[in-house]
Short mmCIF file of C-alpha atoms in Angstrom, two decimals:
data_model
loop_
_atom_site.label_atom_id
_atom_site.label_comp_id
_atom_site.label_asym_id
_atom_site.label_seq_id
_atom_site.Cartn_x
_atom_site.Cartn_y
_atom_site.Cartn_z
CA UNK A 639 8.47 -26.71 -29.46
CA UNK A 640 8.91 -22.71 -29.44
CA UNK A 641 5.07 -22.74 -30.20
CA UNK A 642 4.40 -25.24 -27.62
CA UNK A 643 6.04 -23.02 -25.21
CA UNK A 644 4.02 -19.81 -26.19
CA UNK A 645 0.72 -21.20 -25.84
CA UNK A 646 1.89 -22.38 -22.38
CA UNK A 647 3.17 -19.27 -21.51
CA UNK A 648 -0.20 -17.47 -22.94
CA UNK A 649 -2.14 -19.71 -20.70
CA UNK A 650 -0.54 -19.21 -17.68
CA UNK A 651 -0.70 -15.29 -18.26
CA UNK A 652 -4.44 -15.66 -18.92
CA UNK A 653 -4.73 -17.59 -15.68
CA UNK A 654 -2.34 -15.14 -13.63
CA UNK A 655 -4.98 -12.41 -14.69
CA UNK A 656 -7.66 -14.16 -13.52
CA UNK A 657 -6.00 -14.84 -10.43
CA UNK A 658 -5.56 -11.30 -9.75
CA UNK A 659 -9.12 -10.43 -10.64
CA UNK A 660 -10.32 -12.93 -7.95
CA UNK A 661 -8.36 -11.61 -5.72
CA UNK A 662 -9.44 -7.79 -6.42
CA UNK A 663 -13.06 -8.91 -5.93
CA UNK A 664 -12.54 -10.38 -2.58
CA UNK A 665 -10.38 -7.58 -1.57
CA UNK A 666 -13.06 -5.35 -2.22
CA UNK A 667 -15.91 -7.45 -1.31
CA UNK A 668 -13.84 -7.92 2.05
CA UNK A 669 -13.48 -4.50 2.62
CA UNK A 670 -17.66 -3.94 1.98
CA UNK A 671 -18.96 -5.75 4.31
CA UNK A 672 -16.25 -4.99 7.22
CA UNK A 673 -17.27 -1.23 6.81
CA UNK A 674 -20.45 -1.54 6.00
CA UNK A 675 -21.16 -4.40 8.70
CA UNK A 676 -23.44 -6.49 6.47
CA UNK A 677 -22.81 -9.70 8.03
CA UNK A 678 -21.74 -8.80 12.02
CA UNK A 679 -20.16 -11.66 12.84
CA UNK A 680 -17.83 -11.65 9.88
CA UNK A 681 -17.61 -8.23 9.47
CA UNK A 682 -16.31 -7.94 13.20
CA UNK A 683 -13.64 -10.32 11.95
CA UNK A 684 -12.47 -8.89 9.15
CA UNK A 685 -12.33 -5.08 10.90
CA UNK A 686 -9.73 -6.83 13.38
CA UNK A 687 -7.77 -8.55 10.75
CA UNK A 688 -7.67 -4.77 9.06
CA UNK A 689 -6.78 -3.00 12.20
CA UNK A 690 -3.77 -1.33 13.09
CA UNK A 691 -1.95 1.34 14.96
CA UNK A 692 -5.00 3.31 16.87
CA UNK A 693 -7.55 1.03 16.39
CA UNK A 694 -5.16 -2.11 17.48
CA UNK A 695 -4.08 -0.28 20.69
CA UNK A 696 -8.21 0.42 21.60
CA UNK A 697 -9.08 -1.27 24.59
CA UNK A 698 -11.58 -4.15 24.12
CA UNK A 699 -14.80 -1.94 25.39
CA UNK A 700 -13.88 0.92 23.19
CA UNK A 701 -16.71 0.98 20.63
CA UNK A 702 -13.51 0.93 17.97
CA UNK A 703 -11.84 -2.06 18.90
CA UNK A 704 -11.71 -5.00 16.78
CA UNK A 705 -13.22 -8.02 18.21
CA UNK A 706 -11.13 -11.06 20.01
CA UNK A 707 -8.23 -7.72 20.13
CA UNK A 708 -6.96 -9.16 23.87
CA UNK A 709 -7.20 -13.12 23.39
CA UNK A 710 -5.37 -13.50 20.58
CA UNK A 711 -2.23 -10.93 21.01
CA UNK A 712 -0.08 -13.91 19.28
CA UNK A 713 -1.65 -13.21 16.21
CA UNK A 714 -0.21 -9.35 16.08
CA UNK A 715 2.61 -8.41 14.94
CA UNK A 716 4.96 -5.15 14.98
CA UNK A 717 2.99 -1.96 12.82
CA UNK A 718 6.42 -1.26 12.09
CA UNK A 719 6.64 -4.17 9.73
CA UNK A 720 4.68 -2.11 7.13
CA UNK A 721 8.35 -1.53 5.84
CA UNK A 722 8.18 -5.31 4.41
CA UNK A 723 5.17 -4.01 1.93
CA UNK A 724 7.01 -2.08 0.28
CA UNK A 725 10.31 -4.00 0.22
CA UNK A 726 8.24 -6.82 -1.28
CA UNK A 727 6.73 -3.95 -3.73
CA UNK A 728 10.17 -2.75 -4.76
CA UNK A 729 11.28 -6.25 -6.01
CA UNK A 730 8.53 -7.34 -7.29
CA UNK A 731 7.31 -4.13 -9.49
CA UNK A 732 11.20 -3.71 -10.32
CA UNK A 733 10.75 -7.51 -11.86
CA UNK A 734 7.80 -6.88 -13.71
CA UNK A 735 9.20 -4.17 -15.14
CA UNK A 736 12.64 -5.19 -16.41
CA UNK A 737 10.45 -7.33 -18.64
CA UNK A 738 8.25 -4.35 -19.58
CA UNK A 739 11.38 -2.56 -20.63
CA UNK A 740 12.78 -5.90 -23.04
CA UNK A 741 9.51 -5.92 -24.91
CA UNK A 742 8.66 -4.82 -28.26
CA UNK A 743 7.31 -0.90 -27.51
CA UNK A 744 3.59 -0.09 -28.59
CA UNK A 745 1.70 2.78 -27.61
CA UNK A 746 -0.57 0.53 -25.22
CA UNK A 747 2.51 -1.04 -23.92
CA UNK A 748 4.51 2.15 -23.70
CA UNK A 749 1.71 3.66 -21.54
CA UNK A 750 1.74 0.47 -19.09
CA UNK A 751 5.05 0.54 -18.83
CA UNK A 752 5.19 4.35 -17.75
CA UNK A 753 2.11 3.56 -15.07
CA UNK A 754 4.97 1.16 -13.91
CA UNK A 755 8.00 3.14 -13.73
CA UNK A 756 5.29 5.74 -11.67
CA UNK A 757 4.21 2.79 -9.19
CA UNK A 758 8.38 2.33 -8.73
CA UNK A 759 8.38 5.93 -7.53
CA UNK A 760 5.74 5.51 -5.48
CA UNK A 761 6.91 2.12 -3.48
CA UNK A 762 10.44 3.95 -3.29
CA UNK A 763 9.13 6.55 -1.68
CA UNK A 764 6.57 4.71 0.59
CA UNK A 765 10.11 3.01 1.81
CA UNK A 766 12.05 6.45 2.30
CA UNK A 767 9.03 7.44 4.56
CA UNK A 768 8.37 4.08 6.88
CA UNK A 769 11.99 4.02 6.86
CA UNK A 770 13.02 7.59 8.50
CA UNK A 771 9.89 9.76 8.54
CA UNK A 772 7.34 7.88 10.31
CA UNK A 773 7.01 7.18 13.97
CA UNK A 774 5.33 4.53 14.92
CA UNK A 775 4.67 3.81 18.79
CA UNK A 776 6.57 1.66 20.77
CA UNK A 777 4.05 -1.46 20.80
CA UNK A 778 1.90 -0.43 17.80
CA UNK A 779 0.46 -3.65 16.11
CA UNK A 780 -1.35 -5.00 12.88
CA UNK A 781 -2.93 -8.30 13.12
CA UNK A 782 -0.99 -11.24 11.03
CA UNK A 783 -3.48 -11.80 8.33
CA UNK A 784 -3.54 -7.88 7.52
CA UNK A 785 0.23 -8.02 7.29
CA UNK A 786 0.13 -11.24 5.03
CA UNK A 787 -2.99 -9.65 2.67
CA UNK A 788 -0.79 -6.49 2.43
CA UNK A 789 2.44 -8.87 1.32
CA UNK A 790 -0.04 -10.29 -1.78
CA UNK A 791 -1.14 -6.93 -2.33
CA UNK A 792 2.08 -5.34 -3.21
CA UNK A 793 2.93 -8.64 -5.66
CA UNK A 794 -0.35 -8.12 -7.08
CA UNK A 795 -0.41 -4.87 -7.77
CA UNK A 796 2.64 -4.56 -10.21
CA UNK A 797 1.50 -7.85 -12.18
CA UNK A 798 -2.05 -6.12 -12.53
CA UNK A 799 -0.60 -2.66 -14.30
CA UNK A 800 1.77 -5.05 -16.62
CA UNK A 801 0.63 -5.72 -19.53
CA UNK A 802 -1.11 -9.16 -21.46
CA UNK A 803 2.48 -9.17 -23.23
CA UNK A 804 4.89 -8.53 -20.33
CA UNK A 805 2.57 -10.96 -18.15
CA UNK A 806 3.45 -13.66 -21.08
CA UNK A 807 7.36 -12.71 -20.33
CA UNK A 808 7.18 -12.58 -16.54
CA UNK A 809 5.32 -16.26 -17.05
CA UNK A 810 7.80 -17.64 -19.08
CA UNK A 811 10.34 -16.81 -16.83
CA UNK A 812 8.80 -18.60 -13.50
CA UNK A 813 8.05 -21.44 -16.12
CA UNK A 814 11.84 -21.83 -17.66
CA UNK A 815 13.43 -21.53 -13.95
CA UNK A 816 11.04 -24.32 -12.66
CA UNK A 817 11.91 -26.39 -15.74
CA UNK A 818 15.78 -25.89 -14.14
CA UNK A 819 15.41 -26.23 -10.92
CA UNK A 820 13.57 -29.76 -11.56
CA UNK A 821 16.16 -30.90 -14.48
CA UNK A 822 18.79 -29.30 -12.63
CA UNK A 823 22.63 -29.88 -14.53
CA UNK A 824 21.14 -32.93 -16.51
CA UNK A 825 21.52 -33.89 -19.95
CA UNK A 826 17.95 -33.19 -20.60
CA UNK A 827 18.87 -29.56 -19.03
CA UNK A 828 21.64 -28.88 -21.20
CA UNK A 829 19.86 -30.18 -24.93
CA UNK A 830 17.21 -27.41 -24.11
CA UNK A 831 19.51 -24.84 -22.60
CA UNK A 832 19.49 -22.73 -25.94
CA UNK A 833 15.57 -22.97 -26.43
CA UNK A 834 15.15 -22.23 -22.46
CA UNK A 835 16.87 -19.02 -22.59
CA UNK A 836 14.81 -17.12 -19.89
CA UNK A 837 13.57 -13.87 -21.20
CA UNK A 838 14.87 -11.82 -19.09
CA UNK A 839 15.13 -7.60 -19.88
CA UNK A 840 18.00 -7.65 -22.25
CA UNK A 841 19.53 -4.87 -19.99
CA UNK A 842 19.68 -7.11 -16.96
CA UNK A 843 21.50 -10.21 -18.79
CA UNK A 844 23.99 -7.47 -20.35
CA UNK A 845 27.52 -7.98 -19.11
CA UNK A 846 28.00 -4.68 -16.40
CA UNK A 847 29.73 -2.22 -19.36
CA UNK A 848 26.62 -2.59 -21.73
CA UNK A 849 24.06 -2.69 -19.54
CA UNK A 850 23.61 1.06 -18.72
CA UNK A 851 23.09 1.68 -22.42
CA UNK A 852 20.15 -1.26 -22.64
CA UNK A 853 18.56 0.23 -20.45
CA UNK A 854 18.81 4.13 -22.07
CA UNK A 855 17.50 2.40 -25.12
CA UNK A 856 14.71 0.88 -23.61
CA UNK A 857 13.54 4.19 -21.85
CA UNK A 858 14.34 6.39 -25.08
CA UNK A 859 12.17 3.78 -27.23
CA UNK A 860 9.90 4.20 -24.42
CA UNK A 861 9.20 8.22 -24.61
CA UNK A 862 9.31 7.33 -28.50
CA UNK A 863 6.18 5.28 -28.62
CA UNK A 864 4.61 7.58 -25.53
CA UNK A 865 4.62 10.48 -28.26
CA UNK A 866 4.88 9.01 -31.97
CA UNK A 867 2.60 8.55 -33.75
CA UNK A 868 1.44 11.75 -31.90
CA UNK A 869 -1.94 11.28 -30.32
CA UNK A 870 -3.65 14.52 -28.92
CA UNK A 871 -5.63 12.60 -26.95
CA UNK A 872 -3.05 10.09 -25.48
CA UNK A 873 -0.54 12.88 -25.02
CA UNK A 874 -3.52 14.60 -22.99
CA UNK A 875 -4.25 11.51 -20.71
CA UNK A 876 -0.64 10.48 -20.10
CA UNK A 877 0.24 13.99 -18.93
CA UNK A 878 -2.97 14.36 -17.06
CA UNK A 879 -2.55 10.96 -15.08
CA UNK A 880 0.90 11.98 -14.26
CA UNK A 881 0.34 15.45 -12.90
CA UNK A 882 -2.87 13.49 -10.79
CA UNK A 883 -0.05 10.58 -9.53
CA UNK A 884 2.39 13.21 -8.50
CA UNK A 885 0.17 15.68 -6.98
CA UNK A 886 -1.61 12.78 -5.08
CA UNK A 887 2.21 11.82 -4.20
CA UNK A 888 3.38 15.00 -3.41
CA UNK A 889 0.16 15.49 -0.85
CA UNK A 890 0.16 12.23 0.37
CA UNK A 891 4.53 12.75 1.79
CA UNK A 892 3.15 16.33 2.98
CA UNK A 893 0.20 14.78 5.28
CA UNK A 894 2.62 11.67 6.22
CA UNK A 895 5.11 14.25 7.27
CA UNK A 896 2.18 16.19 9.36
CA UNK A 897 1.49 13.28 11.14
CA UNK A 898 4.68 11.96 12.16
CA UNK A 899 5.57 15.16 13.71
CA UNK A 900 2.77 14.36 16.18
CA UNK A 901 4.06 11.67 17.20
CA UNK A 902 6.23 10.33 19.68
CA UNK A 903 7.53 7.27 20.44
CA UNK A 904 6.78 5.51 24.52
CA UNK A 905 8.89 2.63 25.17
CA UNK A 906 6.46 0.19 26.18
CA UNK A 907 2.38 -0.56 25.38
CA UNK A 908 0.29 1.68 25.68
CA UNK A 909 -3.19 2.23 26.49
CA UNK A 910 -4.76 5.49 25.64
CA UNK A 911 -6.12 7.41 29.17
CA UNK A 912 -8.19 10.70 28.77
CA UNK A 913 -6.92 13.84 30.57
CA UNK A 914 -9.06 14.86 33.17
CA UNK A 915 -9.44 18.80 35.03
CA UNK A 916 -7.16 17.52 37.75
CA UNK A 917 -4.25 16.62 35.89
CA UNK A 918 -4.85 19.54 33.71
CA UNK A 919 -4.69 21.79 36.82
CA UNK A 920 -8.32 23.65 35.81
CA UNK A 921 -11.88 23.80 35.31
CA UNK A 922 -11.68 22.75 31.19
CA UNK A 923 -9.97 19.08 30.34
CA UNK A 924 -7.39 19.61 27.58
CA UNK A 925 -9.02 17.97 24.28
CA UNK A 926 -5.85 18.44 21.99
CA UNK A 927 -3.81 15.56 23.39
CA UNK A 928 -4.78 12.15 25.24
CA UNK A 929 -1.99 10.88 27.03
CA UNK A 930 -0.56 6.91 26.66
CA UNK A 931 0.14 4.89 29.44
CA UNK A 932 1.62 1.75 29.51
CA UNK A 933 -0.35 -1.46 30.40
CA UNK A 934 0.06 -3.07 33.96
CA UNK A 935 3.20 -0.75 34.69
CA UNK A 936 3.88 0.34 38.24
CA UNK A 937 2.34 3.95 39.30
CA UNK A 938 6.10 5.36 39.33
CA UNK A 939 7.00 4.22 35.37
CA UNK A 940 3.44 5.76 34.23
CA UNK A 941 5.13 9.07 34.04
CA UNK A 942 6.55 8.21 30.93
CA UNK A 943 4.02 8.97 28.81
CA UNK A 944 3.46 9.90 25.01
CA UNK A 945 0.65 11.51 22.87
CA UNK A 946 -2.15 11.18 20.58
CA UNK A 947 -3.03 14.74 19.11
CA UNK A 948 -5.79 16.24 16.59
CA UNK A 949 -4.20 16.90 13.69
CA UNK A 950 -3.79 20.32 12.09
CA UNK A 951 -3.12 21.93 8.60
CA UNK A 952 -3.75 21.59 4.68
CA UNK A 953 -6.49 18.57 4.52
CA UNK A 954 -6.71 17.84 7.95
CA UNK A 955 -8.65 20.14 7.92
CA UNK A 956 -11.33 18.86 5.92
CA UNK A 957 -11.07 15.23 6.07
CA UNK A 958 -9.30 13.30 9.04
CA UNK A 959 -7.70 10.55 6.37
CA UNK A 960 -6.19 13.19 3.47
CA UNK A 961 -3.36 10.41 3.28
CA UNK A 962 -5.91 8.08 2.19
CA UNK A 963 -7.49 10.83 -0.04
CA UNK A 964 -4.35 11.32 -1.62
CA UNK A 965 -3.42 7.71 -2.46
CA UNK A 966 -7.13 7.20 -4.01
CA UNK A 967 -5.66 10.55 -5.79
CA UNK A 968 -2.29 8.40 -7.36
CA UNK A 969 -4.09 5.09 -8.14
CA UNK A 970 -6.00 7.11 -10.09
CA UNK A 971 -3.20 9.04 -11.79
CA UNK A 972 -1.74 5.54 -12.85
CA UNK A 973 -5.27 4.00 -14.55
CA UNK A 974 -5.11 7.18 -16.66
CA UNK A 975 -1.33 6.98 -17.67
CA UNK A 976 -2.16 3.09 -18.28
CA UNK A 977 -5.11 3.81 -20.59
CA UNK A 978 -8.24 2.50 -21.41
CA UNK A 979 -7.02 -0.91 -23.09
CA UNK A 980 -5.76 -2.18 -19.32
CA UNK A 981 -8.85 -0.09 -17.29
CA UNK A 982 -10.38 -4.00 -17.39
CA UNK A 983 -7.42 -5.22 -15.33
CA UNK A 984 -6.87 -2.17 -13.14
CA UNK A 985 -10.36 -1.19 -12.09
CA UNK A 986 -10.92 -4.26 -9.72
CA UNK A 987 -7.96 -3.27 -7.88
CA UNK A 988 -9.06 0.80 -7.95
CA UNK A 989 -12.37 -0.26 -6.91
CA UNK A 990 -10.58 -2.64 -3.88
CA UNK A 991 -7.87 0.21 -2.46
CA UNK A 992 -10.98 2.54 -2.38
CA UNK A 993 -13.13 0.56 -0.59
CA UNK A 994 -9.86 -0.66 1.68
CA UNK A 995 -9.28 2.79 2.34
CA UNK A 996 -12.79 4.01 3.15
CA UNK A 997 -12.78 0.98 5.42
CA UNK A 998 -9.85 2.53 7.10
CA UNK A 999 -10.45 5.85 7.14
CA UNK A 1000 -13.97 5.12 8.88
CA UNK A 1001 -12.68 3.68 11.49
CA UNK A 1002 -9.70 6.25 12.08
CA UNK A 1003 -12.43 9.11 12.04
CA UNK A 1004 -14.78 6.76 14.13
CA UNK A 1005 -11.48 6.32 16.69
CA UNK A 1006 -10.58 10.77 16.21
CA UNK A 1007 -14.76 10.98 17.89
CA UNK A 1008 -14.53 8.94 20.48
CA UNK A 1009 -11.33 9.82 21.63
CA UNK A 1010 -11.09 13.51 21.31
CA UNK A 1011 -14.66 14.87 22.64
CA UNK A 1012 -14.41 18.18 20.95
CA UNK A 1013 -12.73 16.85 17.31
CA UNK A 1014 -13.95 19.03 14.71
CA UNK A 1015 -16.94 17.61 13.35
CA UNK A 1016 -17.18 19.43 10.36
CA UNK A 1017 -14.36 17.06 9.36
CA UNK A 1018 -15.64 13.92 7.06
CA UNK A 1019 -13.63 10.93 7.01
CA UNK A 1020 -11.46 10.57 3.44
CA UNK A 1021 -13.67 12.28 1.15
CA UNK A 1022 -15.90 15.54 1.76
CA UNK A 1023 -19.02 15.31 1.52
CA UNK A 1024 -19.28 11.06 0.43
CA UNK A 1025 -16.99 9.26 2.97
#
């Protein structure tokens, strides 16, 4: 029965990777032809399912608005629910790897498990940001089927950096609390309650006093297998992949941080209006800033107003994405730490977040242009010199 069970579980982890390879293609393939417009009808639909913030609040003659933007405002929903990603990535990477930790440590697994405990950081910190750095405006939306690709996305992505092995455990899991949840408190339940045992992380079915302890034990056989038998080479990669992640994480918080302090908040939607020499009070418009109003408001409330602005500083300067630069940047910290033996798993989803984010960072330089007359145009759009 125990080898019944094993070949069940091995299936369903071989079809779970699968899974998430199809849905890395598409991802990608998605994002390729909405930036590169190869089939204009579709590709019009897929921009406006991956617009957001600035492009979302465009008005629907603005060359970077997505298409259908006005008649179907019930399919948008609050940017500031970009939160929920990274709850959902929390949980879900946290899941994954509790099972990472309970597994039998090799140097392949060891690795994957590290690129985890990395992508942990990064979702915590993702959180800390949304949560009390940035500022989104008052009205800012993201169209439904964005927000419901972005849930899968952050389930995906910490199944895709487990492990063939912890993939097996996470399986068996889902598989032995179906199996209860259909038998329920039965007698059939109960005969195969010892076999069933879900295989949990042996820290997390601890009682409370021993459970702190697992879990030093798991990370201690963890930095055991990371470094013995020592491996120039995978010593070399490891710490190589984590300086890339935390530089790409450290400039990624520093451009988020630049940004929000742009930004303030109007109470009600907006729609973006150009300054023009008579407001300004002289001969030159002001190109810095281009002032919100809010839609259909009376003359007297359009005085409450808020601001768009160029911004300034460390990549701005050369690229008007360097958040999206920088995540590229992490990704590709955590395929190095993982190592070669998962790059078959991992590099559909590098290739799909690349070509997501060059999607995005297009049309954010393509909406920095048309707004700002005078934006710097030496600046490229992610990456200087190809995007």
């Amino acid at each position: 029965a125990r080898a019944g069970m094993a070949s069940l579980d091995a299936a369903a982890a071989e079809f779970a990777a699968k899974a998430l390879g199809t849905f890395w293609t598409l991802f990608f393939a998605a994002s390729v032809v909405a930036d590169l417009d190869l089939l204009p009808g579709v590709s019009a639909r897929l921009r406006a399912f991956a617009a957001r913030g600035k492009q979302a609040d465009a008005e629907p003659s603005s060359p970077s608005a997505p298409a259908g933007l006005r008649a179907e405002a019930r399919w948008w929903v609050p940017h500031a629910w970009f939160a929920h990603f990274y709850v959902v990535g929390i949980a879900c990477n946290a899941f994954v790897l509790a099972h990472a930790l309970a597994e039998p440590f090799s140097a392949e697994h060891a690795c994957a498990t590290l690129a985890s405990c990395l992508f942990q950081a990064h979702v915590l910190r993702r959180f800390l940001e949304t949560a009390f750095v940035a500022r989104h405006r008052a009205g800012a939306r993201m169209h439904i089927v964005g927000y419901l690709v972005g849930v899968v996305y952050y389930v995906a992505a910490p199944m895709t950096l487990a492990t063939p092995q912890t993939t097996r455990a996470v399986c068996a899991t889902f598989r032995v609390a179906l199996a209860n949840a259909v038998a329920g408190d039965s007698p059939f339940a109960r005969s195969r309650k010892a076999l069933e045992a879900p295989p949990l992380a042996s820290f997390a079915i601890r009682s409370k006093e021993t459970r702190p302890f697992e879990l030093a034990r798991a990370l201690v056989s963890l930095a055991k297998q990371l470094v013995s038998p020592v491996s120039v080479a995978r010593v070399s990669r490891v710490a190589v992949g984590t300086f890339v992640f935390l530089f790409g994480s450290v400039k990624q918080a520093r451009c988020h941080l630049i940004l929000a302090k742009l930004r303030e908040t109007p109470s009600r939607t907006s729609r973006l209006i150009a300054p023009t020499r008579k407001q300004n009070g002289d001969d030159k418009a002001s190109l810095s800033t281009h002032r919100l109003e809010p839609l259909n408001a009376p003359r007297g409330d359009r005085e409450r107003t808020s601001n768009y602005a160029v911004p300034r500083g460390d990549w701005f300067e050369s690229v008007s994405s360097p958040h999206y630069t920088a995540e590229c940047l992490l990704y590709a910290g955590l395929a190095l730490v993982a190592g070669a033996r998962l790059f078959s798993r991992i590099a559909p989803m590098l290739a799909a977040i690349v070509a997501n984010l060059a999607l995005a960072a297009r049309r954010t330089h393509a909406w920095y242009l048309e707004t700002f007359p005078e934006y710097p145009k030496n600046r490229w759009a992610m990456v200087p010199g190809l995007v």
